[in-house]
PDB file of C-alpha atoms in Angstrom:
ATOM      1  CA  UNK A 279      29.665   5.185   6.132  1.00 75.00           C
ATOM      2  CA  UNK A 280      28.134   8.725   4.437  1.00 80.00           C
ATOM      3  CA  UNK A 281      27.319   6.812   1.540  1.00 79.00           C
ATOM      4  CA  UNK A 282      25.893   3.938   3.319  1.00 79.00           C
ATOM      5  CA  UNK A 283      23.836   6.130   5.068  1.00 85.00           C
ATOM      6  CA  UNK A 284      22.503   8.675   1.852  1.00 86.00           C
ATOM      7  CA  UNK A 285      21.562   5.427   0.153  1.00 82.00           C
ATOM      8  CA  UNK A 286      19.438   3.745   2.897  1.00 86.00           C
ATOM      9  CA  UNK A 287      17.552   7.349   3.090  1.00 89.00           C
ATOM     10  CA  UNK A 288      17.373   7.404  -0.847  1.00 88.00           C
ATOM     11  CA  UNK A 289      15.747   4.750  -0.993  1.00 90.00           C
ATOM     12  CA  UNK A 290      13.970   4.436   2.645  1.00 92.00           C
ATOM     13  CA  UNK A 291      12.460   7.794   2.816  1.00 96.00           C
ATOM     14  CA  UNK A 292      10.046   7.115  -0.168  1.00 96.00           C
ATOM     15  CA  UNK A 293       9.811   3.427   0.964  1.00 95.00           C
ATOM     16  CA  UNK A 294       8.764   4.930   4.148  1.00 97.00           C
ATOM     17  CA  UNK A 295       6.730   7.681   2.619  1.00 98.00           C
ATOM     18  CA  UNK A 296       4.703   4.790   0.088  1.00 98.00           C
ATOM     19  CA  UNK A 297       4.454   2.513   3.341  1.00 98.00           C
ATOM     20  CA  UNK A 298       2.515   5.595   4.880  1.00 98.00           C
ATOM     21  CA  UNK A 299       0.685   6.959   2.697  1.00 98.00           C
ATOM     22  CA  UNK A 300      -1.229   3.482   1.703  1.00 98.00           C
ATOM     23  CA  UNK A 301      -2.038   3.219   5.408  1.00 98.00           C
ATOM     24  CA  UNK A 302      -3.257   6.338   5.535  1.00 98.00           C
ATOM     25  CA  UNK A 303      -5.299   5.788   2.249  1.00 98.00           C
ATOM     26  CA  UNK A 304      -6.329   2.250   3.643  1.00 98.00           C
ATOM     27  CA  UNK A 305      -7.855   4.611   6.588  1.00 98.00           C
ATOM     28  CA  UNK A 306      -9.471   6.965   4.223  1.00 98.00           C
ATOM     29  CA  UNK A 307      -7.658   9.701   5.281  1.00 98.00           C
ATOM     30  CA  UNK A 308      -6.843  12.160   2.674  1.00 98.00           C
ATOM     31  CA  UNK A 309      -3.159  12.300   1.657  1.00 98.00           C
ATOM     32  CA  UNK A 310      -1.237  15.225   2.830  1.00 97.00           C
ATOM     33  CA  UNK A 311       2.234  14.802   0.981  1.00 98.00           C
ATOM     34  CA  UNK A 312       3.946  17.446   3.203  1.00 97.00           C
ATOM     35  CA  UNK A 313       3.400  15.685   6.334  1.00 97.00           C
ATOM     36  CA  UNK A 314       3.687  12.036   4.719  1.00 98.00           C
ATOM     37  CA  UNK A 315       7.166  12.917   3.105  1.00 98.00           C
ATOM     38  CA  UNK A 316       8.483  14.287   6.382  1.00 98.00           C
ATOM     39  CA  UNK A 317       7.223  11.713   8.479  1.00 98.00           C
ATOM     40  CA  UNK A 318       8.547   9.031   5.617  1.00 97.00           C
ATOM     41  CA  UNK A 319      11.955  10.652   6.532  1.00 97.00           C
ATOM     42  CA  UNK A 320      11.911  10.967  10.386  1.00 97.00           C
ATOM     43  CA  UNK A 321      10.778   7.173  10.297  1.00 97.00           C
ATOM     44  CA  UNK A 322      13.701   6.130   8.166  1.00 95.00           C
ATOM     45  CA  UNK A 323      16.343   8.207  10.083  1.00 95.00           C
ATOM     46  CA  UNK A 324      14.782   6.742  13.294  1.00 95.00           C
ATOM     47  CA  UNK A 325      15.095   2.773  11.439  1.00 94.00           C
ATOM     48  CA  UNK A 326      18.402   3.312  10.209  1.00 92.00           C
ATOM     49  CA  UNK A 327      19.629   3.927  13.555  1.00 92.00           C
ATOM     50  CA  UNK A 328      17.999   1.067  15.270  1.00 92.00           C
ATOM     51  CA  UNK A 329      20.006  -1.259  12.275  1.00 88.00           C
ATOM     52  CA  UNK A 330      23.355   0.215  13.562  1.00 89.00           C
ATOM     53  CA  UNK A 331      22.895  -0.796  16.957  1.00 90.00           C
ATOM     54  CA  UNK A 332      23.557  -4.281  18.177  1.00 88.00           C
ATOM     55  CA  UNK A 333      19.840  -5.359  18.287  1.00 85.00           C
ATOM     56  CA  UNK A 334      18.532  -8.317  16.667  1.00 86.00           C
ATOM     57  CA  UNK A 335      17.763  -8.114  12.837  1.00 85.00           C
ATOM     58  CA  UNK A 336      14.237  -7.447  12.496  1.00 88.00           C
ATOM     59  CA  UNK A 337      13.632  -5.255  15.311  1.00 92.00           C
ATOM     60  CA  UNK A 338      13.689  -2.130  12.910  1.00 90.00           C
ATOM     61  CA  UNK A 339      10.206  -3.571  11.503  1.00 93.00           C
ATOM     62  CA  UNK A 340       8.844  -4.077  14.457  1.00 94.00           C
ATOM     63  CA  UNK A 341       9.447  -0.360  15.902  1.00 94.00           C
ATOM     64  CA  UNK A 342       8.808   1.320  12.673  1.00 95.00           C
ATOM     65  CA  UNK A 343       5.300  -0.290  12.233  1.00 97.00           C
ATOM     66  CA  UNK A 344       4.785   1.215  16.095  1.00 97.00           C
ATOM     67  CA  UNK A 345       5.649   4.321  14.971  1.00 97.00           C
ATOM     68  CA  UNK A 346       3.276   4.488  12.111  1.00 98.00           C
ATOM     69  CA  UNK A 347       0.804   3.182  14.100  1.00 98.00           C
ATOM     70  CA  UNK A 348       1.382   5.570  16.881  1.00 98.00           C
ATOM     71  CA  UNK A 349       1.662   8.207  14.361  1.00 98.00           C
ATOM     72  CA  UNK A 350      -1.741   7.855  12.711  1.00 98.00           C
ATOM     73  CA  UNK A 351      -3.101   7.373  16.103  1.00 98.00           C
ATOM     74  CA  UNK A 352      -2.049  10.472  16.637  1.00 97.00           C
ATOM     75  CA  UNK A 353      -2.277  12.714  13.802  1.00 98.00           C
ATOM     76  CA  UNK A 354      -5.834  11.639  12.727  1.00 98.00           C
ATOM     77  CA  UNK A 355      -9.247  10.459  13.943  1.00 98.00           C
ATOM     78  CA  UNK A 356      -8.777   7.040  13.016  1.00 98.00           C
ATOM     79  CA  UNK A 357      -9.587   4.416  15.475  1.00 97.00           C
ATOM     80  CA  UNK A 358      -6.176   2.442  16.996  1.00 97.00           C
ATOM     81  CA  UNK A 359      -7.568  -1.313  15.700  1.00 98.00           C
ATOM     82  CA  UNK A 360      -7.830   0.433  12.666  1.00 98.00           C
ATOM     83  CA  UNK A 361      -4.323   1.712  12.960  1.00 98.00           C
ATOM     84  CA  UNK A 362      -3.134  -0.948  13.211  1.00 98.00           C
ATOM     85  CA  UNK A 363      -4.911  -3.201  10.196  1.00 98.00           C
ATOM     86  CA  UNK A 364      -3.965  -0.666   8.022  1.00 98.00           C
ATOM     87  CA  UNK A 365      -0.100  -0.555   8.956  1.00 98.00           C
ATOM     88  CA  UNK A 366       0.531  -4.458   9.087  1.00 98.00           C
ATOM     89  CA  UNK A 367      -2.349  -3.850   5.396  1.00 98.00           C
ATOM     90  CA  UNK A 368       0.578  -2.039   3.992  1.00 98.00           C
ATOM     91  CA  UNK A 369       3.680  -3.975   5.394  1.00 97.00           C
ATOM     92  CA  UNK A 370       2.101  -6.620   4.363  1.00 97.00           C
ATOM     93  CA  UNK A 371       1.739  -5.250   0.763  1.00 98.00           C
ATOM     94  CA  UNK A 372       5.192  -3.897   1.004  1.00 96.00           C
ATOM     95  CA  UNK A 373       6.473  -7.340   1.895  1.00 95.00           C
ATOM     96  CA  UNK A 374       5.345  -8.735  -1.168  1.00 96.00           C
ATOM     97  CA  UNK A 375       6.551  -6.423  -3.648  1.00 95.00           C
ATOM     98  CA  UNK A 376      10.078  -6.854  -2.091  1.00 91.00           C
ATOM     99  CA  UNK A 377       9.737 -10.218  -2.629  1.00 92.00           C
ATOM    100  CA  UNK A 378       8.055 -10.182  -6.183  1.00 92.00           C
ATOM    101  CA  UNK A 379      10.907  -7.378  -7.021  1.00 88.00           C
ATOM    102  CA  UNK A 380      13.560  -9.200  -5.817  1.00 85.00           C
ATOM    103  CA  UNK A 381      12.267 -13.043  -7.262  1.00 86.00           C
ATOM    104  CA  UNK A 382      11.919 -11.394 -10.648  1.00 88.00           C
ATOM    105  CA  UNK A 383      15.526  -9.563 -10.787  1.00 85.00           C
ATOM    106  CA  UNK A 384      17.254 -12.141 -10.040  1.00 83.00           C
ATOM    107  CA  UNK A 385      15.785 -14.446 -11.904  1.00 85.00           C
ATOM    108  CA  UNK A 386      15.985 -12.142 -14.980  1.00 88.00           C
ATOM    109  CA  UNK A 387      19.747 -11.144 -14.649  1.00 81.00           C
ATOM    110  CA  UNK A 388      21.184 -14.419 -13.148  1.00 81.00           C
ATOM    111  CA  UNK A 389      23.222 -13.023 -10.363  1.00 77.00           C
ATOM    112  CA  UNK A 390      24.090 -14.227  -7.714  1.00 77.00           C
ATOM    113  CA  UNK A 391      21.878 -12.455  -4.379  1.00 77.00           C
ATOM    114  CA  UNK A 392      24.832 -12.263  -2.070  1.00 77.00           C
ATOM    115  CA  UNK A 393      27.288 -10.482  -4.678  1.00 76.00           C
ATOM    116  CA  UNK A 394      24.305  -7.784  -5.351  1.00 73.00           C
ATOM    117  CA  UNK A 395      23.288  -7.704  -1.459  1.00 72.00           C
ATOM    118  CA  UNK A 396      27.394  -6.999  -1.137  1.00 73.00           C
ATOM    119  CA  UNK A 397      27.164  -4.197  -3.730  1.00 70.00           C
ATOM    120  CA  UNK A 398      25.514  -1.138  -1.435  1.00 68.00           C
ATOM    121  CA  UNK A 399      23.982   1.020  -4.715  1.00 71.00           C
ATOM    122  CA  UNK A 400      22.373  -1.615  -6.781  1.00 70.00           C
ATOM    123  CA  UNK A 401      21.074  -3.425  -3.866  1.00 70.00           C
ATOM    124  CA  UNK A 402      19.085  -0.204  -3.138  1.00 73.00           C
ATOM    125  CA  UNK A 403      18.536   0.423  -7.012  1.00 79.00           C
ATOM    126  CA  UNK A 404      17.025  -2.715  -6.642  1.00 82.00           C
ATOM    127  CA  UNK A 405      14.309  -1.112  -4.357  1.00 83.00           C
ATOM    128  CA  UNK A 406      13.523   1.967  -5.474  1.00 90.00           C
ATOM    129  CA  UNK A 407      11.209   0.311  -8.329  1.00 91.00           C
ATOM    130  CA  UNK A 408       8.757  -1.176  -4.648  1.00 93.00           C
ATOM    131  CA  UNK A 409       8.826   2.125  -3.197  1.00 93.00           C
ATOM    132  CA  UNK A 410       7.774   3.988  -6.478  1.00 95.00           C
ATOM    133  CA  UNK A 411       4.892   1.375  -6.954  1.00 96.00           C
ATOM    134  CA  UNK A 412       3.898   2.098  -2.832  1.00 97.00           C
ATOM    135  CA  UNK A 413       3.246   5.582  -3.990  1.00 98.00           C
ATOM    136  CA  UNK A 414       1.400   4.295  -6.705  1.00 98.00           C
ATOM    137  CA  UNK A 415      -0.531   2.189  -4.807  1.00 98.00           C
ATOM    138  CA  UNK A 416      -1.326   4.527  -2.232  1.00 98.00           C
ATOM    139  CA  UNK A 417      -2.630   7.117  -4.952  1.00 98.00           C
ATOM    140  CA  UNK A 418      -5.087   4.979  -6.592  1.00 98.00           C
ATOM    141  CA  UNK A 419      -6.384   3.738  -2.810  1.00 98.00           C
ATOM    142  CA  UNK A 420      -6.737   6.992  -2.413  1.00 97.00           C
ATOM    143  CA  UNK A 421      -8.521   7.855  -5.885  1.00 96.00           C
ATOM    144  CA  UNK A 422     -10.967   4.429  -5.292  1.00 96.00           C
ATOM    145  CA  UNK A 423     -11.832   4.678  -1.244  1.00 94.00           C
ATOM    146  CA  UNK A 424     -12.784   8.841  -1.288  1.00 92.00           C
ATOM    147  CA  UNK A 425     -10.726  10.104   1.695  1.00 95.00           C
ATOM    148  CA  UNK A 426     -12.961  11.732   4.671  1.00 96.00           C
ATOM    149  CA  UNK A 427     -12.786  15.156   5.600  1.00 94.00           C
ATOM    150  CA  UNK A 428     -11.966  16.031   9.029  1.00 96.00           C
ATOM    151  CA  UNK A 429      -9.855  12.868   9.417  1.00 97.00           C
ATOM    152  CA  UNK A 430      -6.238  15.106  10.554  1.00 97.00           C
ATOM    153  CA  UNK A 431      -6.345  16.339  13.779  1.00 96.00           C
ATOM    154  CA  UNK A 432      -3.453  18.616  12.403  1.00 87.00           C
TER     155      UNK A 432
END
């Protein structure tokens, strides 16, 4: 179960921490690392919980795009539509690159999904590559659409 749990948050927390920061950097709201990171790992504490209890799959999505919506909401001066087009922005782009990740491993090594999905470490191996390419992402948002000053409220 511990090393169920340390590899959802390996992976997860910068999942979580790429998910947020390209919202954030969708919102023009200049990336504070400190606060992302931390808030990348509350969120993915929070969503591996919900997956343990005996709620229907899915449900974790749901609440953690909530959160980050509440979050920004909360923590900056962006408006709540935009909250929330910039969350479901970066699901959405998060959604993809699971996909596209997962489409072009398999098809490259010729395994079978369910015997990977059964193996705990490469299954999250799998999706490290998607969370280091959120980060990515949300840097060169960030670079291209100048972040406004005054947009924390921290």
């Amino acid at each position: 179960m511990l090393e169920k749990t340390l590899l959802f948050l390996l992976q997860g927390i910068p999942e979580l921490s790429g998910e947020l920061a390209l919202s954030l950097a969708l919102a023009a709201v200049p990336l504070r690392w400190g606060i992302i990171v931390a808030a990348g790992a509350a969120i993915a504490v929070l969503i591996y919980v919900i997956r343990l209890l005996p709620f229907t799959f899915g449900i974790h999505s749901v609440v953690g795009i909530l959160i980050m919506v509440l979050l920004i909401m909360i923590a900056t001066r962006v408006k709540t539509t935009t909250c929330f087009i910039v969350v479901f922005a970066a699901f959405a782009t998060l959604a993809a690159l699971e996909f596209l990740f997962s489409e072009l491993f398999f098809s490259v090594i010729k395994l079978d999904p369910q015997s990977v999905i059964s193996k705990n470490l490469l299954w999250k191996l799998i999706g490290m590559p998607q969370a280091i390419l959120m980060i990515i992402i949300a840097l060169l948002v960030s670079k291209y659409k100048k972040p406004r000053e005054g947009m924390w409220k921290l």
